[in-house]
Structure formats: structure tokens, C-alpha cells
XYZ file of N, CA and C in Angstrom:
822
model
N -7.406 86.334 -49.318
C -6.125 87.035 -49.281
C -5.197 86.498 -50.368
N -4.384 87.388 -50.904
C -3.416 87.047 -51.936
C -2.008 87.270 -51.377
N -1.128 86.273 -51.581
C 0.242 86.361 -51.088
C 1.213 86.110 -52.234
N 2.397 86.672 -52.086
C 3.493 86.449 -53.017
C 4.594 85.697 -52.277
N 5.070 84.593 -52.880
C 6.103 83.793 -52.231
C 7.010 83.201 -53.295
N 8.279 83.592 -53.271
C 9.250 83.010 -54.183
C 8.918 83.178 -55.643
N 8.353 84.326 -56.013
C 8.024 84.591 -57.402
C 6.674 84.061 -57.838
N 5.946 83.372 -56.952
C 4.625 82.850 -57.273
C 3.567 83.564 -56.441
N 2.364 83.601 -56.983
C 1.238 84.215 -56.300
C 0.285 83.126 -55.815
N -0.193 83.282 -54.578
C -1.068 82.294 -53.958
C -2.324 82.958 -53.400
N -3.406 82.223 -53.468
C -4.626 82.591 -52.771
C -4.686 81.791 -51.481
N -4.951 82.474 -50.368
C -4.946 81.827 -49.059
C -6.365 81.410 -48.687
N -6.523 80.126 -48.363
C -7.822 79.583 -47.964
C -7.722 79.062 -46.539
N -8.095 79.911 -45.581
C -8.058 79.502 -44.181
C -9.275 78.664 -43.794
N -10.216 78.495 -44.721
C -11.407 77.679 -44.450
C -11.279 76.277 -45.039
N -10.105 75.958 -45.591
C -9.904 74.625 -46.157
C -10.077 73.573 -45.061
N -10.825 72.517 -45.360
C -11.066 71.451 -44.387
C -12.126 71.766 -43.363
N -12.940 72.800 -43.612
C -13.919 73.208 -42.596
C -15.015 72.172 -42.355
N -15.223 71.236 -43.292
C -16.259 70.234 -43.032
C -15.828 69.250 -41.946
N -14.568 69.333 -41.523
C -14.081 68.512 -40.409
C -13.686 69.373 -39.217
N -14.195 70.593 -39.173
C -13.779 71.541 -38.138
C -14.027 71.007 -36.733
N -15.091 70.211 -36.581
C -15.428 69.696 -35.251
C -14.390 68.708 -34.738
N -13.549 68.172 -35.631
C -12.542 67.194 -35.226
C -11.166 67.815 -34.979
N -10.987 69.065 -35.406
C -9.667 69.694 -35.308
C -9.353 70.017 -33.849
N -8.293 69.387 -33.329
C -7.937 69.589 -31.923
C -6.465 69.226 -31.726
N -5.648 70.224 -31.456
C -4.217 70.022 -31.204
C -3.510 69.469 -32.447
N -3.667 70.180 -33.548
C -3.022 69.814 -34.805
C -1.508 69.872 -34.661
N -0.816 68.894 -35.253
C 0.633 68.845 -35.137
C 1.350 68.889 -36.482
N 0.842 68.180 -37.492
C 1.608 68.032 -38.731
C 0.681 67.807 -39.913
N 1.245 67.976 -41.111
C 0.500 67.737 -42.339
C 1.459 67.160 -43.365
N 0.965 66.193 -44.166
C 1.772 65.587 -45.217
C 0.869 65.246 -46.389
N 1.467 65.025 -47.555
C 0.686 64.692 -48.739
C 1.284 63.464 -49.412
N 0.440 62.727 -50.127
C 0.951 61.554 -50.847
C 0.780 61.739 -52.350
N 1.267 60.777 -53.108
C 1.254 60.883 -54.564
C -0.130 60.683 -55.160
N -1.071 60.203 -54.340
C -2.435 60.003 -54.815
C -3.310 61.226 -54.606
N -2.728 62.295 -54.063
C -3.479 63.528 -53.897
C -4.215 63.657 -52.585
N -3.880 62.845 -51.591
C -4.520 62.951 -50.287
C -3.627 63.711 -49.315
N -4.271 64.446 -48.421
C -3.587 65.269 -47.434
C -3.843 64.668 -46.056
N -2.760 64.344 -45.347
C -2.822 63.700 -44.036
C -2.559 64.746 -42.956
N -3.491 64.896 -42.036
C -3.356 65.853 -40.940
C -3.250 65.081 -39.633
N -2.143 65.258 -38.937
C -1.845 64.534 -37.701
C -2.197 65.409 -36.505
N -2.765 64.772 -35.462
C -3.189 65.495 -34.274
C -2.743 64.771 -33.007
N -2.649 65.529 -31.913
C -2.418 64.952 -30.589
C -3.756 64.864 -29.863
N -4.680 64.191 -30.509
C -6.034 64.010 -29.981
C -6.665 62.879 -30.774
N -7.918 62.592 -30.499
C -8.628 61.543 -31.230
C -9.774 62.177 -32.024
N -9.860 61.906 -33.328
C -9.011 61.036 -34.137
C -7.610 61.620 -34.301
N -6.596 60.728 -34.301
C -5.235 61.230 -34.408
C -4.844 61.545 -35.841
N -5.613 61.038 -36.813
C -5.330 61.329 -38.219
C -6.616 61.672 -38.950
N -6.576 62.765 -39.703
C -7.646 63.157 -40.598
C -7.081 63.158 -42.015
N -7.801 62.564 -42.953
C -7.329 62.475 -44.331
C -8.329 63.187 -45.241
N -7.822 64.124 -46.027
C -8.640 64.959 -46.893
C -8.231 64.754 -48.349
N -9.147 65.106 -49.269
C -8.707 65.294 -50.639
C -8.224 66.736 -50.791
N -7.721 67.089 -51.955
C -7.127 68.415 -52.106
C -8.160 69.541 -52.022
N -9.440 69.206 -52.138
C -10.490 70.219 -52.042
C -10.932 70.466 -50.603
N -10.385 69.690 -49.652
C -10.722 69.887 -48.247
C -11.851 69.013 -47.752
N -12.284 68.027 -48.557
C -13.322 67.106 -48.113
C -12.690 66.009 -47.266
N -13.253 65.749 -46.096
C -12.759 64.704 -45.210
C -13.075 63.337 -45.801
N -12.032 62.530 -46.024
C -12.186 61.231 -46.646
C -12.091 60.079 -45.645
N -11.341 60.276 -44.561
C -11.150 59.204 -43.581
C -10.640 59.815 -42.287
N -10.802 59.071 -41.214
C -10.238 59.456 -39.923
C -9.807 58.190 -39.193
N -8.682 58.283 -38.494
C -8.120 57.133 -37.804
C -8.149 57.363 -36.303
N -8.531 56.303 -35.599
C -8.536 56.316 -34.135
C -7.649 55.175 -33.639
N -6.848 55.451 -32.635
C -6.056 54.404 -31.997
C -5.597 54.926 -30.646
N -6.019 54.249 -29.587
C -5.716 54.729 -28.241
C -4.224 54.676 -27.914
N -3.447 53.960 -28.732
C -2.000 53.898 -28.516
C -1.310 55.212 -28.885
N -1.915 55.990 -29.773
C -1.283 57.205 -30.289
C -1.774 58.395 -29.473
N -0.893 58.946 -28.648
C -1.287 60.042 -27.760
C -0.423 61.286 -27.902
N 0.777 61.177 -28.488
C 1.647 62.347 -28.613
C 2.344 62.329 -29.977
N 1.536 62.263 -31.023
C 2.071 62.250 -32.386
C 2.656 63.611 -32.727
N 3.899 63.613 -33.202
C 4.594 64.878 -33.460
C 4.687 65.188 -34.952
N 5.300 64.310 -35.744
C 5.360 64.460 -37.191
C 5.119 63.106 -37.856
N 4.916 63.134 -39.170
C 4.682 61.906 -39.925
C 5.358 62.000 -41.278
N 5.565 60.838 -41.885
C 6.089 60.775 -43.246
C 5.542 59.513 -43.907
N 5.295 59.595 -45.202
C 4.834 58.452 -45.975
C 6.034 57.876 -46.722
N 6.304 56.593 -46.513
C 7.495 55.959 -47.060
C 7.352 55.751 -48.563
N 8.456 55.447 -49.271
C 8.362 55.140 -50.707
C 7.445 53.963 -51.001
N 7.246 53.076 -50.009
C 6.345 51.927 -50.180
C 4.902 52.248 -49.823
N 4.639 53.493 -49.396
C 3.274 53.892 -49.098
C 2.824 53.647 -47.676
N 3.728 53.252 -46.785
C 3.367 53.111 -45.379
C 3.478 54.461 -44.679
N 2.672 54.642 -43.643
C 2.613 55.910 -42.919
C 3.357 55.747 -41.600
N 4.455 56.483 -41.456
C 5.304 56.427 -40.271
C 4.996 57.632 -39.381
N 4.592 57.368 -38.152
C 4.222 58.425 -37.207
C 5.230 58.442 -36.068
N 5.803 59.614 -35.824
C 6.777 59.771 -34.748
C 6.032 60.155 -33.475
N 6.095 59.278 -32.488
C 5.466 59.531 -31.189
C 6.514 60.048 -30.216
N 6.465 61.336 -29.965
C 7.510 62.011 -29.199
C 7.674 61.456 -27.785
N 6.614 61.479 -26.994
C 6.748 61.103 -25.584
C 6.639 59.603 -25.339
N 6.393 58.828 -26.387
C 6.456 57.368 -26.277
C 7.734 56.819 -26.910
N 8.620 57.708 -27.340
C 9.976 57.320 -27.758
C 9.974 56.263 -28.864
N 9.112 56.454 -29.861
C 9.005 55.395 -30.865
C 8.406 55.932 -32.151
N 8.482 55.089 -33.170
C 7.836 55.338 -34.450
C 6.825 54.220 -34.672
N 5.611 54.604 -35.023
C 4.533 53.637 -35.230
C 4.169 53.651 -36.714
N 4.093 52.457 -37.308
C 3.891 52.328 -38.752
C 2.477 51.818 -39.025
N 1.794 52.500 -39.947
C 0.435 52.138 -40.353
C 0.391 51.918 -41.856
N -0.586 51.124 -42.301
C -0.890 51.098 -43.724
C -1.887 52.220 -44.025
N -2.266 52.350 -45.295
C -3.126 53.473 -45.669
C -4.601 53.246 -45.345
N -4.884 52.113 -44.746
C -6.229 51.878 -44.221
C -6.307 52.199 -42.727
N -5.198 52.672 -42.149
C -5.176 53.041 -40.741
C -4.933 51.881 -39.807
N -4.447 50.761 -40.335
C -4.158 49.588 -39.502
C -2.701 49.645 -39.032
N -2.496 49.471 -37.727
C -1.147 49.490 -37.188
C -0.398 48.241 -37.615
N 0.814 48.411 -38.135
C 1.612 47.301 -38.633
C 2.725 46.896 -37.678
N 3.444 47.874 -37.129
C 4.582 47.568 -36.256
C 5.052 48.853 -35.585
N 5.988 48.666 -34.624
C 6.577 49.796 -33.913
C 8.086 49.687 -33.950
N 8.747 50.829 -34.003
C 10.201 50.915 -33.912
C 10.505 51.725 -32.661
N 11.139 51.107 -31.685
C 11.355 51.754 -30.404
C 10.419 51.205 -29.342
N 10.676 51.579 -28.100
C 9.948 51.028 -26.957
C 9.637 52.155 -25.982
N 8.333 52.409 -25.762
C 7.960 53.525 -24.899
C 8.395 53.325 -23.454
N 8.700 52.091 -23.057
C 9.135 51.826 -21.690
C 10.658 51.867 -21.538
N 11.371 52.015 -22.653
C 12.832 52.016 -22.609
C 13.400 53.090 -23.528
N 13.270 54.371 -23.146
C 13.856 55.428 -23.974
C 15.366 55.305 -24.035
N 15.945 55.754 -25.144
C 17.374 55.637 -25.343
C 18.177 56.547 -24.438
N 19.377 56.115 -24.095
C 20.327 56.952 -23.378
C 20.943 57.940 -24.370
N 21.897 58.740 -23.955
C 22.503 59.752 -24.811
C 23.023 59.111 -26.101
N 22.510 59.568 -27.221
C 22.940 59.073 -28.520
C 22.297 57.786 -28.970
N 21.427 57.196 -28.152
C 20.752 55.945 -28.510
C 19.304 56.235 -28.894
N 18.788 55.595 -29.933
C 17.372 55.780 -30.298
C 16.462 55.175 -29.236
N 15.348 55.780 -28.900
C 14.949 57.173 -29.137
C 14.688 57.822 -27.784
N 14.875 59.133 -27.706
C 14.567 59.874 -26.493
C 13.814 61.140 -26.903
N 12.496 61.029 -26.928
C 11.610 62.095 -27.403
C 11.936 62.489 -28.846
N 11.791 61.555 -29.796
C 12.075 61.861 -31.208
C 11.062 62.844 -31.774
N 11.446 63.472 -32.885
C 10.595 64.530 -33.422
C 10.118 64.290 -34.850
N 10.971 63.739 -35.741
C 10.580 63.659 -37.150
C 11.328 62.532 -37.851
N 10.887 62.229 -39.086
C 11.457 61.157 -39.897
C 11.391 61.553 -41.361
N 12.399 61.126 -42.156
C 12.380 61.375 -43.588
C 13.106 60.244 -44.303
N 12.664 59.949 -45.541
C 13.134 58.775 -46.285
C 13.994 59.157 -47.477
N 14.954 58.284 -47.791
C 15.655 58.336 -49.062
C 14.809 57.607 -50.111
N 15.181 57.746 -51.364
C 14.439 57.060 -52.427
C 14.532 55.548 -52.324
N 15.638 55.030 -51.750
C 15.801 53.583 -51.652
C 15.279 52.998 -50.344
N 14.606 53.827 -49.519
C 13.929 53.306 -48.335
C 14.669 53.450 -47.032
N 15.939 53.902 -47.044
C 16.592 54.268 -45.787
C 15.839 55.446 -45.172
N 15.998 55.639 -43.868
C 15.363 56.801 -43.262
C 16.216 57.381 -42.143
N 15.968 58.665 -41.890
C 16.670 59.435 -40.874
C 15.647 59.970 -39.874
N 16.008 59.916 -38.593
C 15.118 60.358 -37.514
C 15.824 61.445 -36.716
N 15.155 62.574 -36.532
C 15.662 63.609 -35.634
C 15.193 63.291 -34.218
N 16.137 63.318 -33.293
C 15.901 62.785 -31.934
C 16.559 63.709 -30.919
N 15.958 64.694 -30.453
C 14.817 65.487 -30.815
C 14.639 66.419 -29.641
N 13.980 65.942 -28.605
C 13.716 66.723 -27.391
C 14.521 66.219 -26.192
N 14.799 64.921 -26.124
C 15.642 64.379 -25.072
C 17.074 64.237 -25.559
N 17.249 63.650 -26.741
C 18.547 63.588 -27.397
C 18.760 64.814 -28.290
N 19.980 64.987 -28.759
C 20.306 66.045 -29.721
C 21.065 65.388 -30.876
N 20.390 64.418 -31.514
C 21.058 63.567 -32.485
C 20.176 63.322 -33.706
N 20.823 62.805 -34.747
C 20.126 62.283 -35.922
C 20.549 60.831 -36.089
N 19.572 59.940 -36.305
C 19.837 58.514 -36.486
C 19.527 58.111 -37.921
N 20.385 57.249 -38.466
C 20.202 56.713 -39.816
C 19.859 55.228 -39.700
N 18.771 54.822 -40.350
C 18.345 53.429 -40.405
C 18.308 52.981 -41.864
N 18.600 51.705 -42.103
C 18.455 51.199 -43.461
C 17.013 50.775 -43.703
N 16.721 50.314 -44.921
C 15.331 49.997 -45.267
C 14.791 48.775 -44.525
N 15.707 48.006 -43.891
C 15.269 46.899 -43.034
C 15.015 47.351 -41.607
N 15.107 48.673 -41.386
C 14.878 49.303 -40.088
C 15.958 48.976 -39.075
N 17.166 48.690 -39.593
C 18.324 48.470 -38.738
C 19.075 49.788 -38.568
N 19.417 50.093 -37.312
C 20.139 51.327 -37.003
C 21.590 51.188 -37.460
N 22.074 52.145 -38.293
C 23.422 52.019 -38.827
C 24.328 53.202 -38.511
N 23.784 54.347 -38.080
C 24.655 55.490 -37.791
C 23.908 56.524 -36.964
N 24.678 57.288 -36.171
C 24.148 58.394 -35.380
C 25.174 59.512 -35.368
N 24.693 60.757 -35.430
C 25.597 61.892 -35.208
C 24.875 62.996 -34.438
N 25.681 63.908 -33.876
C 25.160 65.055 -33.154
C 25.556 65.058 -31.694
N 25.401 66.212 -31.071
C 25.663 66.412 -29.654
C 25.066 67.756 -29.265
N 24.892 68.037 -27.965
C 24.396 69.355 -27.570
C 25.423 70.435 -27.892
N 24.960 71.584 -28.397
C 25.882 72.668 -28.647
C 25.448 73.565 -29.780
N 26.299 74.537 -30.065
C 26.002 75.526 -31.092
C 26.915 75.439 -32.299
N 27.977 74.650 -32.224
C 28.896 74.533 -33.348
C 28.272 73.678 -34.453
N 28.885 73.723 -35.630
C 28.386 72.932 -36.754
C 28.343 71.457 -36.393
N 27.220 70.797 -36.709
C 27.052 69.380 -36.399
C 26.471 69.100 -35.035
N 26.303 70.148 -34.215
C 25.658 70.017 -32.911
C 24.261 70.620 -32.988
N 23.422 70.283 -32.012
C 22.041 70.736 -32.024
C 21.608 71.164 -30.622
N 20.594 72.024 -30.591
C 19.851 72.246 -29.349
C 18.550 71.445 -29.404
N 17.714 71.733 -30.380
C 16.515 70.912 -30.603
C 16.413 70.576 -32.088
N 16.873 69.394 -32.503
C 16.657 68.970 -33.899
C 15.180 68.615 -34.088
N 14.422 69.563 -34.631
C 12.958 69.499 -34.571
C 12.323 68.801 -35.758
N 12.938 68.912 -36.938
C 12.398 68.263 -38.139
C 13.559 67.897 -39.045
N 13.318 66.911 -39.919
C 14.376 66.426 -40.811
C 13.795 66.199 -42.199
N 14.600 66.486 -43.213
C 14.218 66.275 -44.604
C 15.383 65.676 -45.369
N 15.148 64.577 -46.067
C 16.094 64.096 -47.080
C 15.646 64.704 -48.401
N 16.488 65.569 -48.977
C 16.061 66.284 -50.173
C 16.386 65.499 -51.442
N 16.098 66.098 -52.587
C 16.276 65.408 -53.866
C 17.738 65.139 -54.195
N 18.649 65.845 -53.519
C 20.078 65.607 -53.697
C 20.610 64.578 -52.702
N 19.686 63.959 -51.938
C 20.035 62.963 -50.917
C 20.867 63.579 -49.785
N 20.680 64.873 -49.560
C 21.251 65.530 -48.396
C 20.256 65.442 -47.245
N 20.745 65.568 -46.018
C 19.903 65.510 -44.829
C 19.841 66.910 -44.220
N 18.660 67.517 -44.230
C 18.457 68.864 -43.707
C 17.739 68.766 -42.366
N 18.263 69.436 -41.356
C 17.733 69.351 -39.999
C 17.413 70.757 -39.497
N 16.175 70.990 -39.069
C 15.834 72.274 -38.454
C 16.338 72.254 -37.016
N 17.376 73.028 -36.774
C 18.017 73.123 -35.453
C 17.364 74.296 -34.729
N 16.249 74.017 -34.078
C 15.300 75.063 -33.709
C 15.905 76.175 -32.842
N 16.452 75.830 -31.687
C 16.947 76.867 -30.785
C 18.250 77.499 -31.261
N 18.905 76.917 -32.245
C 20.085 77.544 -32.839
C 19.745 78.396 -34.063
N 18.467 78.511 -34.374
C 17.995 79.421 -35.422
C 18.668 79.161 -36.778
N 18.652 77.877 -37.173
C 19.283 77.532 -38.439
C 18.748 76.186 -38.931
N 18.955 75.942 -40.207
C 18.753 74.625 -40.795
C 20.135 74.126 -41.204
N 20.568 73.011 -40.613
C 21.868 72.453 -40.964
C 21.706 71.399 -42.061
N 22.671 71.361 -42.971
C 22.635 70.426 -44.084
C 23.844 69.497 -43.995
N 23.573 68.181 -44.126
C 24.596 67.142 -44.015
C 24.522 66.226 -45.231
N 25.600 65.483 -45.472
C 25.470 64.375 -46.406
C 24.922 63.165 -45.648
N 24.707 62.063 -46.344
C 24.064 60.903 -45.716
C 24.903 60.283 -44.606
N 26.200 60.532 -44.618
C 27.056 59.972 -43.563
C 27.095 60.842 -42.320
N 26.469 62.036 -42.385
C 26.476 62.950 -41.256
C 27.529 64.028 -41.347
N 28.222 64.139 -42.470
C 29.216 65.195 -42.653
C 28.507 66.527 -42.873
N 28.884 67.533 -42.060
C 28.284 68.858 -42.167
C 28.680 69.505 -43.491
N 27.696 70.110 -44.176
C 27.945 70.768 -45.453
C 27.772 72.283 -45.370
N 26.633 72.747 -44.847
C 26.338 74.178 -44.812
C 25.072 74.416 -43.998
N 24.731 75.704 -43.815
C 23.495 76.114 -43.143
C 22.561 76.814 -44.123
N 21.264 76.742 -43.833
C 20.297 77.709 -44.336
C 20.033 78.675 -43.179
N 20.469 79.930 -43.267
C 20.369 80.854 -42.138
C 19.095 81.697 -42.186
N 19.047 82.675 -41.273
C 18.004 83.709 -41.243
C 16.614 83.145 -41.014
N 16.531 82.101 -40.187
C 15.244 81.594 -39.721
C 15.242 81.682 -38.198
N 14.073 81.942 -37.625
C 13.959 82.102 -36.183
C 13.182 80.924 -35.604
N 13.879 80.063 -34.874
C 13.266 78.859 -34.313
C 12.521 78.072 -35.403
N 13.241 77.543 -36.393
C 12.593 76.809 -37.483
C 11.877 75.563 -36.982
N 10.717 75.322 -37.551
C 9.854 74.237 -37.102
C 9.876 73.054 -38.071
N 9.193 73.194 -39.211
C 9.087 72.088 -40.164
C 9.750 72.461 -41.475
N 10.019 71.436 -42.285
C 10.711 71.631 -43.556
C 10.194 70.615 -44.566
N 10.030 71.048 -45.817
C 9.610 70.129 -46.875
C 10.172 70.634 -48.196
N 10.004 69.851 -49.250
C 10.498 70.202 -50.572
C 9.433 69.881 -51.609
N 9.296 70.755 -52.617
C 8.340 70.460 -53.676
C 9.030 69.713 -54.825
N 8.255 69.325 -55.814
C 8.796 68.488 -56.887
C 9.801 69.227 -57.762
N 9.799 70.572 -57.691
C 10.752 71.371 -58.457
C 12.025 71.669 -57.672
N 12.133 71.149 -56.462
C 13.346 71.305 -55.683
C 13.377 72.485 -54.739
N 12.301 73.253 -54.661
C 12.251 74.374 -53.734
C 12.010 73.860 -52.309
N 12.669 74.482 -51.343
C 12.612 74.056 -49.948
C 11.808 75.078 -49.152
N 10.885 74.593 -48.318
C 10.005 75.433 -47.515
C 10.295 75.181 -46.036
N 10.407 76.263 -45.265
C 10.692 76.164 -43.832
C 9.724 77.066 -43.085
N 9.006 76.510 -42.123
C 8.197 77.334 -41.223
C 9.018 77.672 -39.981
N 8.743 78.852 -39.399
C 9.441 79.204 -38.167
C 8.492 79.942 -37.225
N 9.053 80.440 -36.128
C 8.236 81.057 -35.087
C 8.190 82.573 -35.174
N 8.488 83.147 -36.350
C 8.336 84.599 -36.496
C 6.894 85.074 -36.219
N 5.815 84.479 -36.805
C 5.740 83.235 -37.584
C 5.798 83.522 -39.089
N 6.533 82.677 -39.807
C 6.636 82.881 -41.241
C 6.929 81.573 -41.955
N 6.743 81.618 -43.261
C 7.085 80.514 -44.159
C 8.156 81.028 -45.110
N 9.329 80.404 -45.087
C 10.448 80.775 -45.937
C 10.532 79.813 -47.117
N 11.045 80.305 -48.243
C 11.282 79.441 -49.389
C 12.699 79.683 -49.910
N 13.388 78.568 -50.216
C 14.735 78.578 -50.770
C 14.701 77.848 -52.114
N 15.450 78.347 -53.076
C 15.451 77.703 -54.392
C 16.341 76.461 -54.391
N 16.393 75.699 -55.490
C 17.187 74.461 -55.498
C 18.686 74.667 -55.290
N 19.152 75.913 -55.372
C 20.553 76.228 -55.080
C 20.728 76.731 -53.650
N 19.707 76.558 -52.816
C 19.722 76.932 -51.393
C 19.715 78.437 -51.177
N 19.314 79.209 -52.179
C 19.236 80.659 -52.035
C 17.856 81.064 -51.534
N 17.830 81.953 -50.549
C 16.572 82.474 -50.035
C 15.887 83.311 -51.105
N 14.613 83.013 -51.394
C 13.907 83.724 -52.459
C 12.591 84.339 -52.011
N 12.205 84.182 -50.722
C 10.992 84.846 -50.268
C 10.434 84.265 -48.990
N 9.493 85.015 -48.413
C 8.772 84.517 -47.249
C 7.435 85.219 -47.144
N 6.532 84.594 -46.413
C 5.249 85.200 -46.069
C 4.919 84.780 -44.646
N 3.864 85.307 -44.095
C 3.509 84.937 -42.729
C 2.618 83.704 -42.712
N 2.564 83.039 -41.561
C 1.553 82.021 -41.332
C 0.502 82.605 -40.395
N -0.536 81.808 -40.057
C -1.736 82.425 -39.505
C -2.053 82.043 -38.068
N -1.303 81.086 -37.500
C -1.399 80.840 -36.078
C -0.218 81.522 -35.403
N 0.058 81.126 -34.162
C 1.273 81.609 -33.513
C 2.483 81.138 -34.308
N 2.398 79.912 -34.840
C 3.394 79.433 -35.800
C 2.817 78.260 -36.581
N 3.407 78.024 -37.750
C 3.042 76.848 -38.536
C 3.896 75.674 -38.106
N 3.317 74.740 -37.385
C 4.087 73.601 -36.877
C 4.376 72.596 -37.977
N 3.520 72.527 -38.991
C 3.710 71.573 -40.083
C 3.500 72.222 -41.431
N 4.194 71.704 -42.462
C 4.020 72.228 -43.815
C 4.244 71.099 -44.816
N 3.477 71.121 -45.904
C 3.687 70.200 -47.018
C 3.271 70.889 -48.302
N 3.770 70.376 -49.419
C 3.411 70.876 -50.739
C 2.937 69.689 -51.568
N 1.754 69.810 -52.193
C 1.222 68.676 -52.942
C 1.772 68.632 -54.370
N 1.302 67.677 -55.147
C 1.812 67.467 -56.498
C 1.508 68.639 -57.429
N 0.524 69.472 -57.073
C 0.164 70.630 -57.888
C 0.928 71.880 -57.479
N 1.735 71.803 -56.426
C 2.460 72.963 -55.939
C 1.699 73.791 -54.921
N 0.525 73.330 -54.495
C -0.220 74.023 -53.453
C 0.373 73.696 -52.087
N 0.330 74.674 -51.183
C 0.978 74.581 -49.879
C -0.080 74.417 -48.799
N 0.208 73.534 -47.817
C -0.683 73.308 -46.691
C 0.109 73.525 -45.400
N -0.493 74.262 -44.467
C 0.173 74.572 -43.205
C -0.693 74.101 -42.051
N -0.082 73.339 -41.126
C -0.744 72.944 -39.880
C -0.430 74.017 -38.843
N -1.436 74.796 -38.503
C -1.260 75.944 -37.611
C -1.449 75.528 -36.157
N -0.729 76.216 -35.276
C -0.879 76.014 -33.832
C -1.169 77.342 -33.145
N -2.041 77.265 -32.152
C -2.374 78.402 -31.277
C -2.801 79.641 -32.066
N -4.007 79.666 -32.652
C -5.029 78.626 -32.538
C -4.839 77.518 -33.570
N -5.437 76.345 -33.289
C -5.400 75.241 -34.232
C -6.061 75.651 -35.546
N -5.480 75.215 -36.637
C -6.094 75.512 -37.921
C -5.337 74.844 -39.057
N -5.968 74.828 -40.224
C -5.371 74.322 -41.453
C -5.488 75.413 -42.496
N -4.396 75.734 -43.144
C -4.386 76.756 -44.174
C -3.904 76.153 -45.481
N -4.604 76.419 -46.551
C -4.155 76.023 -47.878
C -3.809 77.277 -48.669
N -2.628 77.270 -49.312
C -2.218 78.348 -50.199
C -2.217 77.782 -51.618
N -3.175 78.216 -52.425
C -3.360 77.695 -53.771
C -2.674 78.594 -54.783
N -1.815 78.011 -55.599
C -1.119 78.795 -56.615
C -2.059 79.323 -57.676
N -1.838 80.565 -58.094
C -2.674 81.215 -59.104
C -1.936 81.297 -60.445
């Protein structure tokens, strides 16, 4: 299949990663690193599948501690941060799949406004600070410094600017703004690093995941199901459909190719630029 998205043409490969088809079970997220590897996160074992850009399975990670992985992000230092929703924590791994440390405590979820209560996603600044959307129990965003010290929180339940229903995913973009998919409010809210509300990206229905490519274009999956693209000036420039009930995860690699983690049914889709 051939698709048009934001002025570019893509070939859709729904068979990408088929040599690992027997392992695909309850896919949740997808991310890419600067070395050209694609990380696929699952709520099953193995909880992580790592592919090259051609879809060949390169590694798989098993760890009985990881049971409800929601989203992941690779830090500027190359560590893999996994957000465990129902264990109220973030678990950090190296690129060999070895667990390094945990942020949060599965036996002590945070109270209102305190990290973490069913967190959903994480994103990094260039200098190593990170922001966590928190998420399903809380309706907040938390800011941590690169030493993993909590320094700020904002948000509350509601529909007004700066409030959330379900802050489902978070992105620190190239302008160092914090973009949050406010799922049940059908919008992406944009803040500065201090939590000051700036604007919305509208016209999305229950937005799920968000990412940015190296040229500054922003991609948002939603429950239409569709994939939206906005240019570096935040202008909507196109959309196409995804292939499950919705694309729960999305990433763009260094070549500009798009990968979607599909849900219901589970699947991986690669959109290769032509």
C-alpha cells in the first residue's frame, strides 16, 4: 500500500518484524535510537524486542519484574527508561537489557500530585532533565533533573488549559517545549519547561502517542484511528490511518521512516519513505 502524509509518500509494510511474529503479544510502544535499532515494548514476556531497521530481530529482554510496561524512552546517555504503569515506577536498563535502578516504589503510589500514580510516559531534554506524564491515577506532569530529583509538578483534573483527564504521553520537542497528549480532552497541550501553558494542537480524537522527527515534524496517533502530522510551526499538514484499532506507539527513525505499535490486533507497521 502507498500512503501520502504531510507532502511525503510512504510504502506501508505491515509484515515488518515478521521473523519475530511468534513473540508479539500485547504490544505497547516503539522507540528508535541513534544507532538504528528499533525497540518494541510489550506487556508480556519478552517485554522488549529489538530489531534493526530491516525488521530482523536482534535481541529480546526478559525480566519478571516488568509486567505492565506502558511507554519507553532512550535517554541522551543511552539508557532505556521504561514506564511501568501499574507498578507506579520507572525502571532503567542499559542497552544490554540489564536492570540498573528504579525511580518510584510499586508498594507506595503517590497521592494527588505526588509521583507516581499509574504513570504513562517519559521524555528527556537535551541536558538530561526529564518529564513524566502521570497519567491514569494522577492528572499531572512531573519534572525531574538529570540527577533524578523531583523539582516541579503541574496539572489537575479538568478541561481548562493546564488541566488533564488522561495525560497519556509526553514529548520534549526540539524547542524544549513539553507536549502532552491529553487523551480524553481530545487535544495535545503545549507548555514551557516551567509548566506554563502555551497552546494546543487540536483536531485529534483521544490522542495516544507523540514523537518528533529530526526535521521538527510532530507525529500524533489517535483513536480515529489515525496518524496526524504537524510541521515545525505546529500547523496540521496531513494524516493517514493506522492499521489496528489504534496505534498505541509511534516513532520515526534517523532516515525518516515511521514505525507504529498497533493494538487490537497486535502488530508492527513500518511506513518507508519513497
